[in-house]
CSV table of C-alpha atoms in Angstrom, one decimal:
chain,number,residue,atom,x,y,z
A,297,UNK,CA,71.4,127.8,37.1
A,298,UNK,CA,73.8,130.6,37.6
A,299,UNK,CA,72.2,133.7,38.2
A,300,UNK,CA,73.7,136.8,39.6
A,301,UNK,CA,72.4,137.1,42.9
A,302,UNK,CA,72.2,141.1,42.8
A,303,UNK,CA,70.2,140.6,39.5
A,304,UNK,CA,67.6,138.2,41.4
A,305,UNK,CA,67.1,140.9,44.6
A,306,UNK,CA,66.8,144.0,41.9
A,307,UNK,CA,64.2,142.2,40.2
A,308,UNK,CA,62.2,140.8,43.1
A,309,UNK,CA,62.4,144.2,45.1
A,310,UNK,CA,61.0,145.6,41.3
A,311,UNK,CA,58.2,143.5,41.2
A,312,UNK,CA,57.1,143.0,44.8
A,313,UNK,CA,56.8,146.9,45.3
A,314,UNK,CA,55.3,147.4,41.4
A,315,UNK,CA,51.8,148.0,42.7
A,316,UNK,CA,50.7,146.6,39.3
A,317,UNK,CA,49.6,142.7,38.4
A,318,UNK,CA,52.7,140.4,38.2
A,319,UNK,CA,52.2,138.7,34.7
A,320,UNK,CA,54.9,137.0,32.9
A,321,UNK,CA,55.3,139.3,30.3
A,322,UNK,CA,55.6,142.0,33.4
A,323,UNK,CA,58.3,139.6,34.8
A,324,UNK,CA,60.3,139.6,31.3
A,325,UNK,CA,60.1,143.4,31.5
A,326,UNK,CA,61.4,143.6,35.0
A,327,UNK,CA,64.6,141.2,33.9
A,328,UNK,CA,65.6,142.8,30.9
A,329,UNK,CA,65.2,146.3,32.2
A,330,UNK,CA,67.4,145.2,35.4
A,331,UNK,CA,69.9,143.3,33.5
A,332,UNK,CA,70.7,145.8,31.5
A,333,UNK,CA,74.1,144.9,29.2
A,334,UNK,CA,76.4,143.5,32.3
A,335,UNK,CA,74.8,140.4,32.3
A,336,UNK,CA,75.2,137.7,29.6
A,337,UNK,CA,72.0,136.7,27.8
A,338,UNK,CA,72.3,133.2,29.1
A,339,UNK,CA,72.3,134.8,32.9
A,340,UNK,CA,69.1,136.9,32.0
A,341,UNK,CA,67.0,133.6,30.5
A,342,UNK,CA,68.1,131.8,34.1
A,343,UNK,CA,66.8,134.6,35.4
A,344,UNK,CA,63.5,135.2,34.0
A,345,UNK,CA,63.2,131.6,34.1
A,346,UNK,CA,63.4,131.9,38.1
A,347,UNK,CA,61.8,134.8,38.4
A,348,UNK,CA,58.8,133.4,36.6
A,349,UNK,CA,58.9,130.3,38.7
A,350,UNK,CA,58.5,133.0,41.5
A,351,UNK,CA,55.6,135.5,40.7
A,352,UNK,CA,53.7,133.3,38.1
A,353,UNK,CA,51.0,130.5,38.7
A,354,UNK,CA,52.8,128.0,41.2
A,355,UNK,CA,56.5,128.7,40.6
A,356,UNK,CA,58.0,125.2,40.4
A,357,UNK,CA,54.9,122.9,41.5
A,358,UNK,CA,53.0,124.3,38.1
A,359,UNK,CA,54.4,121.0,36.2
A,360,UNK,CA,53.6,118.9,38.7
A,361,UNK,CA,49.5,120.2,39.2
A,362,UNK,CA,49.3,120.1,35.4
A,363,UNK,CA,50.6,116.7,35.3
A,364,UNK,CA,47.4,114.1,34.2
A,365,UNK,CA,46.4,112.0,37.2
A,366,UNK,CA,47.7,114.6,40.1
A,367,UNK,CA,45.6,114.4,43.3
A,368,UNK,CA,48.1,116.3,45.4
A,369,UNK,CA,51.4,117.8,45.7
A,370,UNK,CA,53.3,118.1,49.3
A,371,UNK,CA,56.2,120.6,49.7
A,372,UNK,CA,57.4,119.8,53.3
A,373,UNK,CA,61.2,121.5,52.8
A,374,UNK,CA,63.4,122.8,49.8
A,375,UNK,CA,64.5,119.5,48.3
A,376,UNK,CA,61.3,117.7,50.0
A,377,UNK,CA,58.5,117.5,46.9
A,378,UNK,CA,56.1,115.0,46.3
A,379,UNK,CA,53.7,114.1,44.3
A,380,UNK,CA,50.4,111.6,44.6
A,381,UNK,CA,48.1,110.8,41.8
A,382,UNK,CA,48.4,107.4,39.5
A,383,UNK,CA,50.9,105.4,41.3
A,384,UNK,CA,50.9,106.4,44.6
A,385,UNK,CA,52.8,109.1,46.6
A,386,UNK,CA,56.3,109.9,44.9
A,387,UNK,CA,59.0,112.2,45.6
A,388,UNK,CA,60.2,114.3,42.9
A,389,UNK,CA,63.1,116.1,41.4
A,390,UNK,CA,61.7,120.0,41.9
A,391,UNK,CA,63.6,121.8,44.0
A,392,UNK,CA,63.5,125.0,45.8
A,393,UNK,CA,66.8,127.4,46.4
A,394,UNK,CA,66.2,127.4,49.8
A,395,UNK,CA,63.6,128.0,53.1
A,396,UNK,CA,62.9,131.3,51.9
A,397,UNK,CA,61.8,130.4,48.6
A,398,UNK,CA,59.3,128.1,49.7
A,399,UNK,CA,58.2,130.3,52.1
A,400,UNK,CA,57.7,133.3,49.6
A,401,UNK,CA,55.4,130.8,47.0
A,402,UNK,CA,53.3,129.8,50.3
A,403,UNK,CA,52.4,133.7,50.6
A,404,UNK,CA,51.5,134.4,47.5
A,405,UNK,CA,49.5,131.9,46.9
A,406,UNK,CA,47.7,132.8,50.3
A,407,UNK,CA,47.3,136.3,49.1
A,408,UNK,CA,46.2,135.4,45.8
A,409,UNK,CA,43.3,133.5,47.6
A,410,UNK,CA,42.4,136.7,49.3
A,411,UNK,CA,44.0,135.4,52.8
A,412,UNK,CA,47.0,136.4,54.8
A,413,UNK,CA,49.9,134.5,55.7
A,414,UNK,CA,52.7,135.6,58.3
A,415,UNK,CA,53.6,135.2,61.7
A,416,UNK,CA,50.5,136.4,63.3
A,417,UNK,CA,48.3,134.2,61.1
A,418,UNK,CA,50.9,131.2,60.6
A,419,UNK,CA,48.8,128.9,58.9
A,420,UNK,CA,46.3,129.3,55.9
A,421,UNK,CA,43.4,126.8,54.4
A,422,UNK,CA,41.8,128.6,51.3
A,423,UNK,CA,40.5,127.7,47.3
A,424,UNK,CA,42.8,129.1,44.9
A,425,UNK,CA,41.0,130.9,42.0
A,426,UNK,CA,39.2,128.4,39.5
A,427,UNK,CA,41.7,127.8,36.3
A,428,UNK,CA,42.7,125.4,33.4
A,429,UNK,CA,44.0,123.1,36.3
A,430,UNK,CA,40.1,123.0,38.0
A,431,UNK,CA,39.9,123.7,41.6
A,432,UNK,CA,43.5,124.0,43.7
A,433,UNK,CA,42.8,123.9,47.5
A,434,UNK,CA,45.3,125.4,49.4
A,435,UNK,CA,47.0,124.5,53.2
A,436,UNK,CA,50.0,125.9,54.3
A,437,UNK,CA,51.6,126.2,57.3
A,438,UNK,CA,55.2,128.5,58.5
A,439,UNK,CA,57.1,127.9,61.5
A,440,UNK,CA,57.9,127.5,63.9
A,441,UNK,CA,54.1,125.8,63.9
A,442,UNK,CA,55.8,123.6,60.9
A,443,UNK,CA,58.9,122.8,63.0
A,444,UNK,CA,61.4,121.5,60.1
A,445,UNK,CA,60.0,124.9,57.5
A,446,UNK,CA,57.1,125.9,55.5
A,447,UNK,CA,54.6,123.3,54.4
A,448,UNK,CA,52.6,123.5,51.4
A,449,UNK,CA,49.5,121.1,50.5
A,450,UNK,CA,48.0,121.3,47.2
A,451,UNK,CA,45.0,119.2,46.2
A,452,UNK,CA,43.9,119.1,42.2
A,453,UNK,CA,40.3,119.3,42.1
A,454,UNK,CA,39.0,118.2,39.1
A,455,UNK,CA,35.8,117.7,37.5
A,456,UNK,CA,34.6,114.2,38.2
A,457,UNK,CA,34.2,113.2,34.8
A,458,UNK,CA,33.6,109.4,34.7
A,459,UNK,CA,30.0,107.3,34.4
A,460,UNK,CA,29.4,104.4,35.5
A,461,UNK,CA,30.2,102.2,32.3
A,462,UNK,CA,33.5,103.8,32.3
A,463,UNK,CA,34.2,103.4,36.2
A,464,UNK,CA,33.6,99.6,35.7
A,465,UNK,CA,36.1,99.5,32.9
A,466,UNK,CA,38.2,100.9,35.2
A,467,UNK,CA,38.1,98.3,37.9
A,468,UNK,CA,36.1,100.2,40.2
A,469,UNK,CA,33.1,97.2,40.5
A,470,UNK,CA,32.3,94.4,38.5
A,471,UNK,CA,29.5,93.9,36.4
A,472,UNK,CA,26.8,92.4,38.5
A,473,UNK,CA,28.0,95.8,40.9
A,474,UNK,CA,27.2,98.1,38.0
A,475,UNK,CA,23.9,96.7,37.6
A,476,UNK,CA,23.0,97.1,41.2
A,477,UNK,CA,24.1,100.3,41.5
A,478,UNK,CA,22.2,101.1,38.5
A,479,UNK,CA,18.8,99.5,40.8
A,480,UNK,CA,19.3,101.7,43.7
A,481,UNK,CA,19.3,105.1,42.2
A,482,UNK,CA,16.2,103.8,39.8
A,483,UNK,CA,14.6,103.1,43.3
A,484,UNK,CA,15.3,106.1,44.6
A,485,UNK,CA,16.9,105.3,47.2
A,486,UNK,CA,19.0,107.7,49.5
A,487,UNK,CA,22.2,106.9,49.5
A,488,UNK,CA,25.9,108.2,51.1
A,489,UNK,CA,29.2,107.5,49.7
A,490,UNK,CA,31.9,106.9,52.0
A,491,UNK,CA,35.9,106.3,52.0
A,492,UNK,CA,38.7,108.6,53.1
A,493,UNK,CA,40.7,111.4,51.5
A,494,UNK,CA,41.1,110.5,47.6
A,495,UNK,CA,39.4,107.7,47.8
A,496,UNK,CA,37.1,108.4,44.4
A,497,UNK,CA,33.8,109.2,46.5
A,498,UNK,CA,33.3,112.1,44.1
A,499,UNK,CA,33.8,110.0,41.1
A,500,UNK,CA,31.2,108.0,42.4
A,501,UNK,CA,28.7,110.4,43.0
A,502,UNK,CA,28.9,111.8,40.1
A,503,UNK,CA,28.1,108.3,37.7
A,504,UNK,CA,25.4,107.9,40.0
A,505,UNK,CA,23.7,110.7,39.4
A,506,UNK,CA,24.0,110.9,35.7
A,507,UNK,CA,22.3,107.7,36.0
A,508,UNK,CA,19.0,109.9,37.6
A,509,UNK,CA,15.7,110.0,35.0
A,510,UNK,CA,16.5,113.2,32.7
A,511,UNK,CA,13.2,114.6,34.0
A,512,UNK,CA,14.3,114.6,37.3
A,513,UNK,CA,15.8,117.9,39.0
A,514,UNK,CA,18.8,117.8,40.7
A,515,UNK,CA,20.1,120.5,42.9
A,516,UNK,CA,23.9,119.9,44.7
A,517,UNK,CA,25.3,121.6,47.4
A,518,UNK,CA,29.3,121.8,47.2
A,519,UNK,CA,32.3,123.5,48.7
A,520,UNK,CA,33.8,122.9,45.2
A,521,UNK,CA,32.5,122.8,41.6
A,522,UNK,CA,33.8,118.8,41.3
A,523,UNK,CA,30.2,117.2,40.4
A,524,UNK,CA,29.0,117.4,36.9
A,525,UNK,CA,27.2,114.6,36.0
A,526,UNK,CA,26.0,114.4,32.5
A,527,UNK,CA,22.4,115.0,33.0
A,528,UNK,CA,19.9,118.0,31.6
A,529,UNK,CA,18.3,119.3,34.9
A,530,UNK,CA,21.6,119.7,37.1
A,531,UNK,CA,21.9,122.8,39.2
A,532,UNK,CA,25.0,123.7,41.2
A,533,UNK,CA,25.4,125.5,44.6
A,534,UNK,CA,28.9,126.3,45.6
A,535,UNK,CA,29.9,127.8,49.0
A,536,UNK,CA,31.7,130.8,49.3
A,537,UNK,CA,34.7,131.5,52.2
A,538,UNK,CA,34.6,134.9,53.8
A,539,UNK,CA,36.8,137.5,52.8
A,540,UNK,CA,39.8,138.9,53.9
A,541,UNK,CA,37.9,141.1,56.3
A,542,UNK,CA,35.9,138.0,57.5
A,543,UNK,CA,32.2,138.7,55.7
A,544,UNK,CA,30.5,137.0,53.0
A,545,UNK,CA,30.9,133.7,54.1
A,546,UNK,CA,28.2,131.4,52.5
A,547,UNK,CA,28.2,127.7,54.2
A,548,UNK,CA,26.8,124.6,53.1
A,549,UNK,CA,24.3,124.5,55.5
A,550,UNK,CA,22.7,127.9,54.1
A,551,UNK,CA,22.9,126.3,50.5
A,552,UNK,CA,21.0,123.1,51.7
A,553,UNK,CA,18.2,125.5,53.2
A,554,UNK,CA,18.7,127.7,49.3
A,555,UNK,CA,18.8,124.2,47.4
A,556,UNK,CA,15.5,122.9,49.2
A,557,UNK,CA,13.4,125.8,47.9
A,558,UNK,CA,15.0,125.5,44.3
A,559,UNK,CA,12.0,122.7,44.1
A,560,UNK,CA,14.7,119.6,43.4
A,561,UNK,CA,13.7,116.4,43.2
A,562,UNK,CA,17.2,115.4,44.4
A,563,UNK,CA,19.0,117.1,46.4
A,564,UNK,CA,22.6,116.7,46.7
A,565,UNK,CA,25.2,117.4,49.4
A,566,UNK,CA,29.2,116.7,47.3
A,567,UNK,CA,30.6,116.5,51.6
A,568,UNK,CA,28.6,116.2,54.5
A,569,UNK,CA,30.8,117.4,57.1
A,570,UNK,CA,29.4,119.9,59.4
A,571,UNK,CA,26.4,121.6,60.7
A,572,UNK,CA,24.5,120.9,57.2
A,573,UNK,CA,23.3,117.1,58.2
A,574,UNK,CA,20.5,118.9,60.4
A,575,UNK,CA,19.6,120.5,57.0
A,576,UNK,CA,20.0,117.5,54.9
A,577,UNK,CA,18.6,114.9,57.3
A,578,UNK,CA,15.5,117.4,57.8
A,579,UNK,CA,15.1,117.4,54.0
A,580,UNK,CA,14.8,113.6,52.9
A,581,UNK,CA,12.4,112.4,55.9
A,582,UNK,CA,10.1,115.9,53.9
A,583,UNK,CA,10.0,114.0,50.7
A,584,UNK,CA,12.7,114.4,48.7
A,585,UNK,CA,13.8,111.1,47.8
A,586,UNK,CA,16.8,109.8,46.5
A,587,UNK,CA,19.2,111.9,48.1
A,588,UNK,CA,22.7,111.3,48.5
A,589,UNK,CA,26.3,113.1,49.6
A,590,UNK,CA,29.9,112.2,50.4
A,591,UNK,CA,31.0,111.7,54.2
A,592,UNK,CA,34.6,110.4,55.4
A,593,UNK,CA,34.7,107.6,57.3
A,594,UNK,CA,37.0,104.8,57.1
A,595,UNK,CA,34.7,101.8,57.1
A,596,UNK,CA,30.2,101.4,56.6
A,597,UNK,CA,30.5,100.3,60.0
A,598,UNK,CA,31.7,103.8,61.5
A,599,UNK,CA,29.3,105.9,59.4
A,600,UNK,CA,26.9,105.9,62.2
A,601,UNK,CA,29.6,106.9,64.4
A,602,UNK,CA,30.8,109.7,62.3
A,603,UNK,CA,27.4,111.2,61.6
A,604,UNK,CA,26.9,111.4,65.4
A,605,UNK,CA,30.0,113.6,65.7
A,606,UNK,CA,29.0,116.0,62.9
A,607,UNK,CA,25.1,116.2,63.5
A,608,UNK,CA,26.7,117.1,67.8
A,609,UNK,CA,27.7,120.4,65.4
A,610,UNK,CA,24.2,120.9,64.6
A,611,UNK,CA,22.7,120.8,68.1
A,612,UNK,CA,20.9,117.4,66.7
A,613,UNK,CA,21.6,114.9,69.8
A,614,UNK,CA,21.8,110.9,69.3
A,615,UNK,CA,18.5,109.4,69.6
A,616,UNK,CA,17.1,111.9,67.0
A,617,UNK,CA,20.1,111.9,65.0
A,618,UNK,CA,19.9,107.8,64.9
A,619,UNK,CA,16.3,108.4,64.5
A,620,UNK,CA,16.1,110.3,61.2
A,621,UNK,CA,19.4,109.3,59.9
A,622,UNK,CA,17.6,105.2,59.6
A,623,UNK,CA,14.8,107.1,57.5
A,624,UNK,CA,17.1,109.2,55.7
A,625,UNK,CA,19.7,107.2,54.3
A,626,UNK,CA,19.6,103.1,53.0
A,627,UNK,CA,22.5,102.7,51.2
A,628,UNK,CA,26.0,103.1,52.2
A,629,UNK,CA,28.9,102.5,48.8
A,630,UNK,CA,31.9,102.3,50.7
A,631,UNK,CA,35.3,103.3,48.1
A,632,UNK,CA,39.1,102.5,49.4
A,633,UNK,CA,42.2,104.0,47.8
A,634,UNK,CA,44.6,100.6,47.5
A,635,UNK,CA,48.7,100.8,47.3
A,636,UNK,CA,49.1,101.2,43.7
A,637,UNK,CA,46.6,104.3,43.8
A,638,UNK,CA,43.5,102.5,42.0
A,639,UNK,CA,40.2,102.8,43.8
A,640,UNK,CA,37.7,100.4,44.6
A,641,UNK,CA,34.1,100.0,45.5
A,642,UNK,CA,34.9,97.8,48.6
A,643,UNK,CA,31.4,97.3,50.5
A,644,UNK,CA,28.0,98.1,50.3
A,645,UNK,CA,25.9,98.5,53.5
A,646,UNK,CA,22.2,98.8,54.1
A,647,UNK,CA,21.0,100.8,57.9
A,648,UNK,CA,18.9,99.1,59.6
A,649,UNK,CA,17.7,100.1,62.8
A,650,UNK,CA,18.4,98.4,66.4
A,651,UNK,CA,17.3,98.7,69.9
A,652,UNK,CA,20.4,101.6,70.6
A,653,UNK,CA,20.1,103.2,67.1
A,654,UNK,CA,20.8,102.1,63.9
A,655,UNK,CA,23.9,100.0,62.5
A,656,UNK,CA,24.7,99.5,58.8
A,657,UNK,CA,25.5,95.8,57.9
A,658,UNK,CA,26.0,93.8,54.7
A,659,UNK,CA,23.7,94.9,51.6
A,660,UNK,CA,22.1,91.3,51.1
A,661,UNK,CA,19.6,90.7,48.3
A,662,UNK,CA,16.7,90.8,50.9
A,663,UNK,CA,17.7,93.7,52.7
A,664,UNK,CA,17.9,95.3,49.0
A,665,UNK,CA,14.8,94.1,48.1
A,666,UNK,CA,13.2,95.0,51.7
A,667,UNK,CA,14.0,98.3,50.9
A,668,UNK,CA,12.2,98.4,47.3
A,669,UNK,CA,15.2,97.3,45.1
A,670,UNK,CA,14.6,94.9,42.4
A,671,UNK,CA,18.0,92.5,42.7
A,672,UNK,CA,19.6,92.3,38.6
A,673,UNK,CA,20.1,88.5,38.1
């Protein structure tokens, strides 16, 4: 691409100091008007071309969010793009001009989401506004706290669109699995889904409970709009960050307070990964059966573990944290991301309490049945 320098910094000085919202046909404006006659009209197409790339949507990563199957995409330096989604984690061909160019797309998509990004504040974790792509979350990070230049994290955040007939096509569990799964939301059983980053925990939930009775309510609790089960009485609750000024925050532990007096019969937590487990533990040893959320945690085993550490952020200490946690929850669906990018459901645990606390171990026919599941043959 040969563009005329000069032509580049008149239209980016233009646009940055405009006042007005940067749209493409405001870009195309900008170009022409700048260009004048003394460029060729090859030079003003590169131009507008880069110049879009630069004010509009994601600049250069736009291809690669749209693309079907994108989980993520990783700027970590100019010529240093990947991509993960179907497949694995890929580097690409995009390319940035330089530092500064990478460093400009990480700001503006900061200030798009209402936050700042510079040297006093030199890192930014925020939602990008809600758009054809779904939800975009944002993390980026400028040096010198990202020694080797500006890094950019972008996760896709689409709606979990999938049942369970269709998950099982898609290798998640076999047969016999679907029909068990299908026995312990019937039961009513609370469950939690657990697995690490991209793992499918989301796709999960979300078969699971469009497999609830149509005359039950469900009310979820998410930091983003990805559940949406196809069921007729679903209610969503989604948290809001503060503002730029630092008010207005909503958390998830004031929507599982909201959600409990919405009168659900299910109520649903999309991550449990903070104060909210006081909240959410309270609420299914009151009643509300067949609960379930998401949690990372790299193995059933360590789910105790981890829900120690985030109900220690509720003031909830161990023995009554292992206490209500063993009558909260029965079921743990373990997922794991593999190599090639597939997911699978890999274990499913039963708690079970102990003389220390409580332990999850292997979901056997009679612990299932113990716990009021009627094994499919």
């Amino acid at each position: 691409m040969n563009v005329p320098t000069d032509l580049v910094d008149r239209v980016r000085s233009r646009l940055a100091s405009g006042g007005t919202e940067i749209t493409s046909a405001e870009v195309a404006r900008a170009v022409r008007e700048e260009a004048g006659g003394i460029v060729g009209d090859a030079d003003v197409l590169d131009a507008l071309r880069l110049m879009r790339q630069e004010f509009v949507g994601a600049g250069p990563l736009d291809p690669l969010l749209r693309a079907p199957g994108t989980t993520d995409v990783l700027v970590t330096g100019p010529e240093q793009v990947w991509r993960d989604g179907d497949g694995g984690l890929r580097r690409t061909d995009v390319t940035f001009p330089d530092e500064d160019a990478v460093r400009r797309l990480a700001q503006r998509l900061a200030l798009i989401c209402g936050r700042r990004l510079d040297d006093a504040q030199p890192f930014v974790d925020a939602w990008l506004p809600a758009g054809a792509l779904g939800r975009v979350r944002l993390h980026a990070v400028l040096p010198p706290i990202a020694a080797d230049g500006t890094c950019i994290s972008l996760r896709v955040l689409r709606r979990a669109g999938h049942d369970l007939g269709s998950l099982q096509r898609l290798g998640t569990f076999d047969e016999p699995t679907h029909r068990l799964l299908e026995a312990i939301v019937d039961a009513r059983l609370a469950f939690v889904v657990t697995g690490g980053t991209g793992a499918g925990k989301t796709s999960l939930l979300s078969a699971l409970l469009g497999r609830v009775d149509p005359t039950e309510r469900i009310v979820t609790v998410e930091d983003a709009g990805e559940l949406q089960p196809d069921h007729p009485q679903f209610v969503r609750l989604i948290a809001r960050p503060p503002n730029v000024e630092g008010a207005g925050e909503v958390t998830l532990a004031d929507l599982v307070r909201h959600g409990l007096r919405m009168r659900p019969d299910r109520i649903i937590v999309g991550e449990v990964r903070g104060a909210e487990v006081y909240n959410l533990l309270t609420a299914l040893n009151t009643g509300h059966d067949g609960g379930a959320g998401t949690v990372h945690a790299n193995s059933p085993a360590e789910f105790p573990a981890r829900m120690e550490a985030l109900a220690a952020l509720g003031g909830l200490d161990r023995g009554a944290l292992h206490s209500q946690l063993a009558a909260a929850f029965h079921v743990v669906l373990h997922m794991r991301r593999r190599g090639d990018g597939s997911r699978r459901l890999e274990e499913i645990g039963v708690l079970e309490r102990t003389r220390d606390g409580v332990r999850v171990v292997p979901a056997t026919n009679e612990a299932l049945e113990a716990r009021g599941v009627t094994v499919p043959c």
